[in-house]
Structures are given as structure tokens and as C-alpha cells.
PDB file of C-alpha atoms in Angstrom:
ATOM      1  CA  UNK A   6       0.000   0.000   0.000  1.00 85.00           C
ATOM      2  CA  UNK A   7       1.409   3.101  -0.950  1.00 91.00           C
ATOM      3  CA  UNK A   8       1.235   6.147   1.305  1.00 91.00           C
ATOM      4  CA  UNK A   9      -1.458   7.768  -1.010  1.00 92.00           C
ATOM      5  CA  UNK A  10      -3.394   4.983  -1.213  1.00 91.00           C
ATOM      6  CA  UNK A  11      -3.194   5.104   2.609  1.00 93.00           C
ATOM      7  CA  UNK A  12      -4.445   8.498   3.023  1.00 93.00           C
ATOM      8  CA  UNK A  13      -7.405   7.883   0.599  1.00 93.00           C
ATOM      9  CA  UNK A  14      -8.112   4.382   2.738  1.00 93.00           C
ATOM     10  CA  UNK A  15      -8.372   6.136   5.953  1.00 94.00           C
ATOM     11  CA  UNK A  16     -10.550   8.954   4.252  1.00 90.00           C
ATOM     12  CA  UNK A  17     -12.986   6.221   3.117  1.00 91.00           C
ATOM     13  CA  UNK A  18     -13.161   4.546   6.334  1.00 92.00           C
ATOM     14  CA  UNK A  19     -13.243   7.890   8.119  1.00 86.00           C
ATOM     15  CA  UNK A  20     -16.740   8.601   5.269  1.00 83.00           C
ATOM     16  CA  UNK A  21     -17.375   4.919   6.742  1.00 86.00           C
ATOM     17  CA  UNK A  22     -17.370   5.664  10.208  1.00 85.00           C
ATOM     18  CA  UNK A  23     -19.363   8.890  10.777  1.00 82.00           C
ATOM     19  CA  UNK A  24     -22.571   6.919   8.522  1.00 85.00           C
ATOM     20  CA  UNK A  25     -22.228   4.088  11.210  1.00 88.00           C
ATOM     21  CA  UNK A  26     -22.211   6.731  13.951  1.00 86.00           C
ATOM     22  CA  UNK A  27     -25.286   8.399  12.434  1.00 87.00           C
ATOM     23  CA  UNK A  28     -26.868   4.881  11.803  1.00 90.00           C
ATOM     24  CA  UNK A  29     -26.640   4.073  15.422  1.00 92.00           C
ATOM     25  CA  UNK A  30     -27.906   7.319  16.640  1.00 90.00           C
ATOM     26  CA  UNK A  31     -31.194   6.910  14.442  1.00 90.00           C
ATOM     27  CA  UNK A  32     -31.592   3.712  15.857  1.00 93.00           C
ATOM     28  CA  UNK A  33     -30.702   4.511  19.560  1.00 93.00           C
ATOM     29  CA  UNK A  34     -33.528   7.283  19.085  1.00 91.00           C
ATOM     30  CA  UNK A  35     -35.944   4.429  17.827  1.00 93.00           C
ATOM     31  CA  UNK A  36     -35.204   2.441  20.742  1.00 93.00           C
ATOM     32  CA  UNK A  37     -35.714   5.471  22.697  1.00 92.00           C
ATOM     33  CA  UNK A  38     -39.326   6.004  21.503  1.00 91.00           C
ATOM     34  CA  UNK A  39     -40.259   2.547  22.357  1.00 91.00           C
ATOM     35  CA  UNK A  40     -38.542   2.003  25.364  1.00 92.00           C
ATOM     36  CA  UNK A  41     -38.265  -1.646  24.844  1.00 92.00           C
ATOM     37  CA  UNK A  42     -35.242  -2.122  26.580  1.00 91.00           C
ATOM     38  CA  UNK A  43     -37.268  -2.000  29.699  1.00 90.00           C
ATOM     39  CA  UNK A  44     -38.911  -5.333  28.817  1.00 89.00           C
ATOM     40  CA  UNK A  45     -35.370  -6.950  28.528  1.00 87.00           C
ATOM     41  CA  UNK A  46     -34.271  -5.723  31.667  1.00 89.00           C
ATOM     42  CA  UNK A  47     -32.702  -2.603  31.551  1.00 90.00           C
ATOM     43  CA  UNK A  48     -33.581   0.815  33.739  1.00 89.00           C
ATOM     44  CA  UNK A  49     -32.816   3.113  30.834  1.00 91.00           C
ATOM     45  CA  UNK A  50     -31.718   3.000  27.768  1.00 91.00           C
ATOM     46  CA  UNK A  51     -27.880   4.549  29.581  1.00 92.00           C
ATOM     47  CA  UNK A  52     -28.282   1.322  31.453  1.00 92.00           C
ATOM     48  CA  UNK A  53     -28.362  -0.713  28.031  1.00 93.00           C
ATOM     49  CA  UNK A  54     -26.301   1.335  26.055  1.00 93.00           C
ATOM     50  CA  UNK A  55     -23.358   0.963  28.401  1.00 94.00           C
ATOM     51  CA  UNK A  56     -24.053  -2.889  29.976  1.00 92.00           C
ATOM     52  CA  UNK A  57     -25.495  -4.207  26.379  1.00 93.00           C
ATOM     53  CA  UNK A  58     -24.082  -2.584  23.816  1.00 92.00           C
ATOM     54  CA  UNK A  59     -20.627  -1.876  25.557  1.00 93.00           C
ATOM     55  CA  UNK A  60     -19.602   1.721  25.053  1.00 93.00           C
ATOM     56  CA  UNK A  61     -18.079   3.240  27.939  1.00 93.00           C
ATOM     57  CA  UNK A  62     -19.865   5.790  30.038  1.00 92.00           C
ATOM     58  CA  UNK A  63     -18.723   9.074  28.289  1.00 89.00           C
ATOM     59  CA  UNK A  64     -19.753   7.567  25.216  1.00 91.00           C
ATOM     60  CA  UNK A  65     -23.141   6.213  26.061  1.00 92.00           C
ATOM     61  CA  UNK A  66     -23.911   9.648  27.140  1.00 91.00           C
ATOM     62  CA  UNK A  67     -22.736  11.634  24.064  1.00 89.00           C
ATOM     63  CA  UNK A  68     -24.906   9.665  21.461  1.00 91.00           C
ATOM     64  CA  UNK A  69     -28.062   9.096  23.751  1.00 92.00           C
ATOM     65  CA  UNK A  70     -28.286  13.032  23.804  1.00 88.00           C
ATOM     66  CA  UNK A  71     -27.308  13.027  19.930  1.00 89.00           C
ATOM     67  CA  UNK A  72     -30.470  10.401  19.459  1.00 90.00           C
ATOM     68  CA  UNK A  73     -32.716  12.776  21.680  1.00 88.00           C
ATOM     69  CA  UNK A  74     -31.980  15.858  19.839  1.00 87.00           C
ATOM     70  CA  UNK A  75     -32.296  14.234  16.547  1.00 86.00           C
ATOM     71  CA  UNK A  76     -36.116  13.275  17.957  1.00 87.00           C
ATOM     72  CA  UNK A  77     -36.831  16.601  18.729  1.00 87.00           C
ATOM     73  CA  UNK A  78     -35.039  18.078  15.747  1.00 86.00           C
ATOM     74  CA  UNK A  79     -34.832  15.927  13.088  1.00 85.00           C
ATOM     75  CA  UNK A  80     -33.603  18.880  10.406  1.00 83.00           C
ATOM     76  CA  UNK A  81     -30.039  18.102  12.490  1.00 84.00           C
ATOM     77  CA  UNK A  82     -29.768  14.931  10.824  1.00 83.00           C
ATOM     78  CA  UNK A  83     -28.585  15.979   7.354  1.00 83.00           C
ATOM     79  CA  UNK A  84     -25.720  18.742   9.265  1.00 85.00           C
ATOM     80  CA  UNK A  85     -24.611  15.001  11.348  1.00 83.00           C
ATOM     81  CA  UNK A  86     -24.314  13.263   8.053  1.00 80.00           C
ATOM     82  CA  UNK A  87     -22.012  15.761   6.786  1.00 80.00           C
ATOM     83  CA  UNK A  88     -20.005  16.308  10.474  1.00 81.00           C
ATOM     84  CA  UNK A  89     -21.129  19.678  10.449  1.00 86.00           C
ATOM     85  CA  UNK A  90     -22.392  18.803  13.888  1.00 87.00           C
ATOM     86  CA  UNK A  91     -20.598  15.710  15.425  1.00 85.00           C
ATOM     87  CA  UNK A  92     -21.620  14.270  19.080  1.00 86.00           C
ATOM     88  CA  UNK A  93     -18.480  15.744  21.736  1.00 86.00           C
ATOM     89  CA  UNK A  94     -20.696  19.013  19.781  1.00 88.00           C
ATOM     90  CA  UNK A  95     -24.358  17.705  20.309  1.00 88.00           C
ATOM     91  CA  UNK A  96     -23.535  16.637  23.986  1.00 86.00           C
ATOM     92  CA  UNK A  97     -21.871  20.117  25.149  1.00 85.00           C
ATOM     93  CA  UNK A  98     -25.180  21.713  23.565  1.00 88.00           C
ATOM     94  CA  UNK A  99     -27.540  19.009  25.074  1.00 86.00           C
ATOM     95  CA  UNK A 100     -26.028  20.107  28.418  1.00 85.00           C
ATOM     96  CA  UNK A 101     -26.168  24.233  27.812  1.00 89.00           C
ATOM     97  CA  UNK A 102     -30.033  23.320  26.929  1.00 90.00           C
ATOM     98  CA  UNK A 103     -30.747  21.858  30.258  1.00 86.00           C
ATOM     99  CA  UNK A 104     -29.194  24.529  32.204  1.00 86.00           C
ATOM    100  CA  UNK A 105     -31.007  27.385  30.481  1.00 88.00           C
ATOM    101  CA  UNK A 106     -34.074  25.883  29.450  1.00 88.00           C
ATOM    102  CA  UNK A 107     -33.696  26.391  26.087  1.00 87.00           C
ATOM    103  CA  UNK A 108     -37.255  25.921  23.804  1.00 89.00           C
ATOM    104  CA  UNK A 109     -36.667  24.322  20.765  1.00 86.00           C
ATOM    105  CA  UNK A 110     -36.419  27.000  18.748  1.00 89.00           C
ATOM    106  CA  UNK A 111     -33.643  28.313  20.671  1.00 89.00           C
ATOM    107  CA  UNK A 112     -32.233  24.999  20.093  1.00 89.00           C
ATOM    108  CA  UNK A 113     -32.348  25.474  16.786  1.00 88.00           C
ATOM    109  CA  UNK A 114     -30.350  29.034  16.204  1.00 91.00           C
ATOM    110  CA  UNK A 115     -27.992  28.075  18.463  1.00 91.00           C
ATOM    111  CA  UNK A 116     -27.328  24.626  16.418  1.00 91.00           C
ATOM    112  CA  UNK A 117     -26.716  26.645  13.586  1.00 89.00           C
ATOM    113  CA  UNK A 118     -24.177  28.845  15.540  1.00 91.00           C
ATOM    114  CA  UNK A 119     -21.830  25.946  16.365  1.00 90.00           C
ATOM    115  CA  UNK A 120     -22.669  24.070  12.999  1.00 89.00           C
ATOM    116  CA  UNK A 121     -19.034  23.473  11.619  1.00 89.00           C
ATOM    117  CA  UNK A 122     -17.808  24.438  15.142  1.00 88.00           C
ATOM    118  CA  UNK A 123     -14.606  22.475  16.934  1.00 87.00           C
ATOM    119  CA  UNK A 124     -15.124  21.441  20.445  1.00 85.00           C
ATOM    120  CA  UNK A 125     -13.062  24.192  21.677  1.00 85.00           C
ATOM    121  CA  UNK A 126     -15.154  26.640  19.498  1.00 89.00           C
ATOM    122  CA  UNK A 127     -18.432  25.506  20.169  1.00 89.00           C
ATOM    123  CA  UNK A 128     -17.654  25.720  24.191  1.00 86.00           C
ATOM    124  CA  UNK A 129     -16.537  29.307  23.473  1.00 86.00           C
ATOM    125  CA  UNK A 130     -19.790  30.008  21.271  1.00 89.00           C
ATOM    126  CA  UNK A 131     -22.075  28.502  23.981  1.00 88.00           C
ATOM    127  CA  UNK A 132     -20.079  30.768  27.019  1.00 85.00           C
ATOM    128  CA  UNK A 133     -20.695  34.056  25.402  1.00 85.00           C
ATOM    129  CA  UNK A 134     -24.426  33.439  25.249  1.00 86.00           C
ATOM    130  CA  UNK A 135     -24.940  32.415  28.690  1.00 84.00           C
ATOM    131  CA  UNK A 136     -21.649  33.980  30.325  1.00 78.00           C
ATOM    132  CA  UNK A 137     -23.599  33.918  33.943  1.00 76.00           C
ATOM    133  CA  UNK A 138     -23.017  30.044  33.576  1.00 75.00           C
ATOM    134  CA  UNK A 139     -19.338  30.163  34.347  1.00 73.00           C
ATOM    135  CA  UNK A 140     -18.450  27.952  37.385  1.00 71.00           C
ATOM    136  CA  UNK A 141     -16.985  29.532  40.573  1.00 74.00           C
ATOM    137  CA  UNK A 142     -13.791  29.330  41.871  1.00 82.00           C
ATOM    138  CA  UNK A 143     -13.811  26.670  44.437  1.00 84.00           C
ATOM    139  CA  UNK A 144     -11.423  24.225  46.317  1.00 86.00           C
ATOM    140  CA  UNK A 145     -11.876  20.878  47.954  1.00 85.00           C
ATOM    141  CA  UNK A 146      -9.716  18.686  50.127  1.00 87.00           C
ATOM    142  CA  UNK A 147      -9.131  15.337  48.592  1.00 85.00           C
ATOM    143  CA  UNK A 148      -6.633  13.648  51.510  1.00 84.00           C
ATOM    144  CA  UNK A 149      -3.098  12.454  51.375  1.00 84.00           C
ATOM    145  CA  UNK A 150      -1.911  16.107  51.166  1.00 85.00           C
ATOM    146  CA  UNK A 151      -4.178  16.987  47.738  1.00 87.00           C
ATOM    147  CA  UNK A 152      -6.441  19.436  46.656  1.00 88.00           C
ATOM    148  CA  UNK A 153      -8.741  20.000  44.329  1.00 86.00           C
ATOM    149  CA  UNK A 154      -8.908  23.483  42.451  1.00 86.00           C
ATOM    150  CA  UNK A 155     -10.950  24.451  40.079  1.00 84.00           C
ATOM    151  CA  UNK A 156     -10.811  28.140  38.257  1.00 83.00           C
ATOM    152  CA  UNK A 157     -11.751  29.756  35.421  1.00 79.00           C
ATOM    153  CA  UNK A 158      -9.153  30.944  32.887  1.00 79.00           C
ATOM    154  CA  UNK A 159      -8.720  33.326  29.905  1.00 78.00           C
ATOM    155  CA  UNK A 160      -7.956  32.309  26.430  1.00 78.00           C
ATOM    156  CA  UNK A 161      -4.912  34.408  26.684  1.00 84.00           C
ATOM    157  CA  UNK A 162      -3.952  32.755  30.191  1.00 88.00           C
ATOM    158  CA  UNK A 163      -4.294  29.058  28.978  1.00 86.00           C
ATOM    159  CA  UNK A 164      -2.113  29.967  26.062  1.00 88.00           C
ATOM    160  CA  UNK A 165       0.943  31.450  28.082  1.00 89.00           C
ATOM    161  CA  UNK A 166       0.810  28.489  30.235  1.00 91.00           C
ATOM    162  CA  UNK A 167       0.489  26.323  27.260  1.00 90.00           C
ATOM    163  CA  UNK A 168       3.740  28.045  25.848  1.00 90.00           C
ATOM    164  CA  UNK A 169       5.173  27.722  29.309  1.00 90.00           C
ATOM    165  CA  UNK A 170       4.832  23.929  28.913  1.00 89.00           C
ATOM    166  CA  UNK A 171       6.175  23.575  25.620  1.00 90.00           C
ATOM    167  CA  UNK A 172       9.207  25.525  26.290  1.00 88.00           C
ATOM    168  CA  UNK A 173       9.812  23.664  29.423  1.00 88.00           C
ATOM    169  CA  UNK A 174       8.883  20.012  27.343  1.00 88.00           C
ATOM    170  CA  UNK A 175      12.292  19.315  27.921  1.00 86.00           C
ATOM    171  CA  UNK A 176      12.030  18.782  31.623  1.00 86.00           C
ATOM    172  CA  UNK A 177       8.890  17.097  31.343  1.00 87.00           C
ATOM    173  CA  UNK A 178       7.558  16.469  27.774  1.00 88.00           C
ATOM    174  CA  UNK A 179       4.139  15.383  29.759  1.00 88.00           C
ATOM    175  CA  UNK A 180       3.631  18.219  32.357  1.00 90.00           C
ATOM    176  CA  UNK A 181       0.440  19.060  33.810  1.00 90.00           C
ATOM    177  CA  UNK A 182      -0.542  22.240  34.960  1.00 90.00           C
ATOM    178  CA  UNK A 183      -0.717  21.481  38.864  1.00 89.00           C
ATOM    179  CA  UNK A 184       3.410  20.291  38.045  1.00 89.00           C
ATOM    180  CA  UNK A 185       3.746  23.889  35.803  1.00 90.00           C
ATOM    181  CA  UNK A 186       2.613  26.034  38.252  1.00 89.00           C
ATOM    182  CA  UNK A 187       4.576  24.348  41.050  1.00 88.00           C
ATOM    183  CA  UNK A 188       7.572  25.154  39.092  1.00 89.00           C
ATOM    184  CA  UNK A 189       6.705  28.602  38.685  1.00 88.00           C
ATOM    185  CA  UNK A 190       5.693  29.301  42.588  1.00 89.00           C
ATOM    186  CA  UNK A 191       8.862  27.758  43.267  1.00 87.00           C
ATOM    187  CA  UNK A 192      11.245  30.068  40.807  1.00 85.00           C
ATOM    188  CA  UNK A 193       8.784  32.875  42.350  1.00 86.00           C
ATOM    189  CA  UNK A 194       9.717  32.310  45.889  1.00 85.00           C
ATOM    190  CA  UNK A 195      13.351  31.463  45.320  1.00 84.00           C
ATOM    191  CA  UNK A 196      15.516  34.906  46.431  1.00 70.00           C
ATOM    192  CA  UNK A 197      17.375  36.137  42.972  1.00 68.00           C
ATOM    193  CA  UNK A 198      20.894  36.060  43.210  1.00 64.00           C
ATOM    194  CA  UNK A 199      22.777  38.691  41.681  1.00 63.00           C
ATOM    195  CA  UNK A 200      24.878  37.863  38.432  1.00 63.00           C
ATOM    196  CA  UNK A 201      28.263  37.813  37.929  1.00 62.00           C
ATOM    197  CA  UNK A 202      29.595  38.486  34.675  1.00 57.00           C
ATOM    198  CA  UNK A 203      32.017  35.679  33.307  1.00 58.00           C
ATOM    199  CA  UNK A 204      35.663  36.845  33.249  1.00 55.00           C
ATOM    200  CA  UNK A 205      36.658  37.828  29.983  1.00 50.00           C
ATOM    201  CA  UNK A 206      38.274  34.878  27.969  1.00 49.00           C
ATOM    202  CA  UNK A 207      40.251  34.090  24.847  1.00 43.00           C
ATOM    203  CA  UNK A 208      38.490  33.234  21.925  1.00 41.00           C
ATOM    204  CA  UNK A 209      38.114  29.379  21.145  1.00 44.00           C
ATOM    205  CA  UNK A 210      36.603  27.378  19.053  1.00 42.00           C
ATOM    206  CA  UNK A 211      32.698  26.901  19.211  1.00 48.00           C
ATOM    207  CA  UNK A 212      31.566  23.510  19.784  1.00 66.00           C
ATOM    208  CA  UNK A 213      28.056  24.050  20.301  1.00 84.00           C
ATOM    209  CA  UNK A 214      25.366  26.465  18.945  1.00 88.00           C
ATOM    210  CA  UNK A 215      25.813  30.343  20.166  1.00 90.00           C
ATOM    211  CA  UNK A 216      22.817  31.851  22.247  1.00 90.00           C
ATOM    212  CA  UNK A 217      23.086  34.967  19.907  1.00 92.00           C
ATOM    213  CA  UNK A 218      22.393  32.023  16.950  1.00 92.00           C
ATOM    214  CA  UNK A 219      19.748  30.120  18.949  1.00 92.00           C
ATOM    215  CA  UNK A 220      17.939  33.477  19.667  1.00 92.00           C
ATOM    216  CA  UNK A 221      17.721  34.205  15.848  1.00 93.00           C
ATOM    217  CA  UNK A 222      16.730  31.092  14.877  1.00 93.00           C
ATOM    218  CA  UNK A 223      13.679  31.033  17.267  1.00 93.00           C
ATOM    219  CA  UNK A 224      12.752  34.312  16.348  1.00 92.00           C
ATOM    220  CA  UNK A 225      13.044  33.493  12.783  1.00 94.00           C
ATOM    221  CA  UNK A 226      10.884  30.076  12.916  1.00 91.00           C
ATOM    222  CA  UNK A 227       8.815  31.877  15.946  1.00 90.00           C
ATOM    223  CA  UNK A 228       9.163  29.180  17.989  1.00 91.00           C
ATOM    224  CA  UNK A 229       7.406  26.692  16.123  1.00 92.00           C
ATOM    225  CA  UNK A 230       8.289  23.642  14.332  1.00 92.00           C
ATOM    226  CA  UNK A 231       9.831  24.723  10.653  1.00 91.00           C
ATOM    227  CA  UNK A 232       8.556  21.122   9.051  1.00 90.00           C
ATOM    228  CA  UNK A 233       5.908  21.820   6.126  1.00 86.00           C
ATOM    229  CA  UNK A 234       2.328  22.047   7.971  1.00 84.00           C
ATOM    230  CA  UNK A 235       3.450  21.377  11.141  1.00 86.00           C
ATOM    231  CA  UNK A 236       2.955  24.076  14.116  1.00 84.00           C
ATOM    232  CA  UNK A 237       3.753  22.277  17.231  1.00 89.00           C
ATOM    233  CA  UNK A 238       5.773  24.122  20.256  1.00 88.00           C
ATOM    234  CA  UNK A 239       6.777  20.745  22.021  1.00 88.00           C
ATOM    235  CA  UNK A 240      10.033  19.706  22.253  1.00 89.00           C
ATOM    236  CA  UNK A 241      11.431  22.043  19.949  1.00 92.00           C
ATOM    237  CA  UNK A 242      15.322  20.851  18.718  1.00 92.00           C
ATOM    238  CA  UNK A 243      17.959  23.064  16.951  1.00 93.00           C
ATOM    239  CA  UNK A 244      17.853  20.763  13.514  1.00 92.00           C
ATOM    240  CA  UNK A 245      21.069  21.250  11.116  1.00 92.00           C
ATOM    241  CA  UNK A 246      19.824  21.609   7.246  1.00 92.00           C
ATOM    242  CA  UNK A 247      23.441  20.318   6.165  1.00 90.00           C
ATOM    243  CA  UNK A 248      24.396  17.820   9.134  1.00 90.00           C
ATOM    244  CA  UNK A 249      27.695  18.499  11.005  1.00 87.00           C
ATOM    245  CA  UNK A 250      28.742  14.896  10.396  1.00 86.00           C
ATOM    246  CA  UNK A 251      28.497  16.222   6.588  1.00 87.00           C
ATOM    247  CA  UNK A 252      30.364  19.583   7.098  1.00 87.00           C
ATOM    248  CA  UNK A 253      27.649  21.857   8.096  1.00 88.00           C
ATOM    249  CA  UNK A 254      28.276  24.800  10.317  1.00 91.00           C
ATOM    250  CA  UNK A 255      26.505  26.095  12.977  1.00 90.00           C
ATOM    251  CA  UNK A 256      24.986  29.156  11.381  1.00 93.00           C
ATOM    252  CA  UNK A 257      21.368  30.429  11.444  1.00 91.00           C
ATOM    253  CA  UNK A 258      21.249  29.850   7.836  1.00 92.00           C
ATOM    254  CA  UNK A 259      22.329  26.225   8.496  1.00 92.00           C
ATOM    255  CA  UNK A 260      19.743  25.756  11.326  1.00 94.00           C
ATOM    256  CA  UNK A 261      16.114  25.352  11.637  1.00 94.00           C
ATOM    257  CA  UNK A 262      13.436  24.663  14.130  1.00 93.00           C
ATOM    258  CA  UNK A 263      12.079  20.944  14.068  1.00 92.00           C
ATOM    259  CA  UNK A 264      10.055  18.872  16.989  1.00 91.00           C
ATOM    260  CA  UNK A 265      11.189  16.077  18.122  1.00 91.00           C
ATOM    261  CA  UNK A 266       9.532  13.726  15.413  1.00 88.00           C
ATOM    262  CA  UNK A 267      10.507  15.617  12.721  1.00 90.00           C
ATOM    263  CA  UNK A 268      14.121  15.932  13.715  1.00 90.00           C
ATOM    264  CA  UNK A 269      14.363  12.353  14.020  1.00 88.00           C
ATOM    265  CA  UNK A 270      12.314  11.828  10.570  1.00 87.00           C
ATOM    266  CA  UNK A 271      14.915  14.274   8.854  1.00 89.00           C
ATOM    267  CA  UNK A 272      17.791  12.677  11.336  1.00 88.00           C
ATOM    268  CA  UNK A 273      16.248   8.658   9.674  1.00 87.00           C
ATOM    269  CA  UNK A 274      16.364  10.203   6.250  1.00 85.00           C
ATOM    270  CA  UNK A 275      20.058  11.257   6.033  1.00 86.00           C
ATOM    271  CA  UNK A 276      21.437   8.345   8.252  1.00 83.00           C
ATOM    272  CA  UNK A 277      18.854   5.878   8.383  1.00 79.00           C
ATOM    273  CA  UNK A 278      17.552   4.342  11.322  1.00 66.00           C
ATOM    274  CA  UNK A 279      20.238   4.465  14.064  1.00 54.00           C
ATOM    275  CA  UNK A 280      21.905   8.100  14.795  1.00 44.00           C
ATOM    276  CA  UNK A 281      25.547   8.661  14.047  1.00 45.00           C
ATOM    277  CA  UNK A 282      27.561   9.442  16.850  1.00 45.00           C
ATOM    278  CA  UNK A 283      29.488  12.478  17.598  1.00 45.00           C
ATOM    279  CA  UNK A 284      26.394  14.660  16.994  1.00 44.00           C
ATOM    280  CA  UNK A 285      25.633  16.624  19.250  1.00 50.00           C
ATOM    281  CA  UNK A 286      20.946  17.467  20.017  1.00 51.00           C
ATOM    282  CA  UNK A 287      20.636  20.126  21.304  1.00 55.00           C
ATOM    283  CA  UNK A 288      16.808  21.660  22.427  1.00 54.00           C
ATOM    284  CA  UNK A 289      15.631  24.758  22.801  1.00 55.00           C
ATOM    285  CA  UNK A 290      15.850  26.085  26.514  1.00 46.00           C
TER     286      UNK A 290
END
């Protein structure tokens, strides 16, 4: 299989796989109507979804409320077929109806505000109509020295600390934010030391990358991964377009920004599989 017929494979199956999903949510509304899976036992049809069918809790949920709106709004169904509107969608509206008892015309303007909407959007979307519906700030103690917090954020504040944990990926490539901001509270309440600047020394050969060169080249790439379509700020590595091992230098014209991946897919392409030694990988700080 070549990697275009690949692509087009997983397309079709993807084509596949949302007609199932809209199949099943017809059907679960069916079942719905006729509550017949009362006479084989079941409480509700959550009860059958998850201990008959399977699906896991989360899941159960998010297409039960997809079969319920399709009842009550069955114009939905063509915007499901073509993932205008997909379930993680459906379910976050289901859930904003409830809490503002939404008539079903309501329903249906805000449907067509989120229609083509990502999760992240739609949440957005949904919070600026009903902005009163924000959570509170609260704590709880959960033992063995934990607690649970739970605030509401900016946009702008999620994406410094997001930046925060890419640029410290190399400490932790998987950091949470209760481990981020424990590193931060800590540099806070450290006292600063002052400074000293280095004695002055004789000039020697450079073995490594220059700060002055690593600050260009991150301000040229802005501090993303240079690799065609990709935009990722994790574990960003100083990537040599001609590879020291083949004479290149360590000039900003020579260097690029590449995440991990991609450095090692450019590193497999030039040397194959297993890294040369002597070369030295050096991340961004």
C-alpha cells in the first residue's frame, strides 16, 4: 500500500465511520421512543447502552443526547451526516439546553451557531451566550496532602501556560498544569541572586550552537516547528539543514526549528535508522 493509497483508505473509512455513527444514533432514538429495553431488563436506555451494547460511560452519554436531539429536531440529521455537527458538539449543547431551558427554537439558532464548530469553538460560542453560567472558583480537600482546584481561565492565560509547557517540554515532555505552576511558585519564591559576569576569555573554538544564533533562529521560525504544515511548540530541537557529520556549520542559515519527530524523521532520512555518533541534540531552553 502506498502512502497515497493510505491516506485515501483512511478517508474512506473515516466517510465509513461517521454513517455508522449516524446509523446508530437513528436507531438509539428508535429504541428510545419505544422504550423496549425495559422489557429486557434494563432501567434506561444509559443502562443498556453501556451494559449491552458496551460503550463506555462518556460515550453512552454523548450519542443518547445526539439520538434525543435528533427526535426533537430531526432537520439536524442531514448537518450530522455531513459532520457539520458531530456528538463531543451535540452533547456540550444538550447540556447548555438543560441549564437554560432552552425551547426548541432556541435549540435550533444556536445549532446553527456551532454548525461546523470544533469542540473548543463551540464551548466558546455557547459561554458568550450564557456567560452567567461560568463555574466559581472553588477548592476541595481530597486527603493524602491533595487538593482539588478548580478556576476559570482566559484564552490568553491558557495559552501562556500552554507556551510555558512547551518551552519547558524538555524537563517534562508530559507536564500538567498542577506540576507547571509548582515550578513557577517555586522560581517565584526562590531569592534572585545577583549575576556575575564571566571573566573575559580568549576566543576558542565553538563547539556548540551560540545563544546569539539560537535566539535568531527562534525568532526566525517563531518558535514553532519549521517542518511543512506542522505548528507544534513541544520539544522544539535546533535541527542542522546540512548535518555536522556532513560539514555543516553552525549558522542560522544552516539551522532550523524541528520537533522532536521531525528531527528524528529528517535525522532517519540522512542516516537511516540508528543516529551517528558524535552529533551533538541540542533543544531549545
Amino acid at each position: 500500500m502506498t502512502n497515497q493509497q493510505l491516506i485515501l483508505k483512511l478517508k474512506q473509512t473515516v466517510a465509513n465511520e461517521k454513517s455508522l455513527t449516524i446509523e446508530v444514533i437513528k436507531l438509539l432514538s428508535e429504541l428510545d421512543k419505544r422504550k423496549y429495553y425495559l422489557e429486557l431488563g434494563f432501567s434506561s436506555l444509559f443502562d443498556f447502552t453501556t451494559r449491552e451494547l458496551g460503550y463506555e460511560e462518556g460515550a453512552a452519554n454523548r450519542r443518547i443526547q445526539s439520538a434525543r436531539l435528533l427526535t426533537e429536531l430531526p432537520g439536524i440529521e442531514d448537518k450530522v451526516k455531513k459532520g457539520e455537527l458531530n456528538l463531543s458538539t451535540l452533547a456540550q449543547a444538550n447540556v447548555f439546553f438543560r441549564k437554560t431551558n432552552a425551547t426548541a427554537q432556541d435549540k435550533q439558532d444556536i445549532l446553527e451557531k456551532i454548525s461546523g464548530k470544533s469542540y473548543r469553538q463551540t464551548a466558546k460560542v455557547l459561554a458568550g451566550l450564557a456567560p452567567e453560567l461560568a463555574p466559581a472558583e472553588k477548592q476541595r480537600e481530597l486527603g493524602n496532602n491533595k487538593i482539588e482546584l478548580k478556576i476559570v481561565i482566559s484564552e490568553d492565560l491558557q495559552q501562556k501556560l500552554n507556551d510555558l509547557k512547551s518551552q519547558l517540554s524538555h524537563i517534562n515532555p508530559s507536564m500538567n498544569y498542577a506540576e507547571l505552576l509548582e515550578i513557577l511558585a517555586d522560581k517565584m519564591l526562590k531569592q534572585p541572586k545577583p549575576k556575575k559576569s564571566p571573566p573575559a576569555q580568549a576566543a576558542t573554538v565553538k563547539k556548540s550552537i551560540s545563544a546569539i544564533v539560537k535566539r535568531q533562529v527562534f525568532k526566525r521560525d517563531k518558535g514553532i516547528c519549521s517542518y511543512q504544515n506542522c505548528e507544534s511548540k513541544h520539544l522544539l530541537q535546533y535541527d542542522h539543514i546540512k548535518p555536522q557529520a556532513l560539514g555543516g556549520n553552525h549558522t542560522a542559515n544552516n539551522l532550523r526549528l524541528l520537533c522532536f519527530w521531525h528531527h528524528k524523521l529528517m535525522t532517519e532520512k540522512t542516516f537511516g535508522k540508528y543516529k551517528p555518533l558524535g552529533i551533538k541534540n541540542e533543544g531549545c531552553q
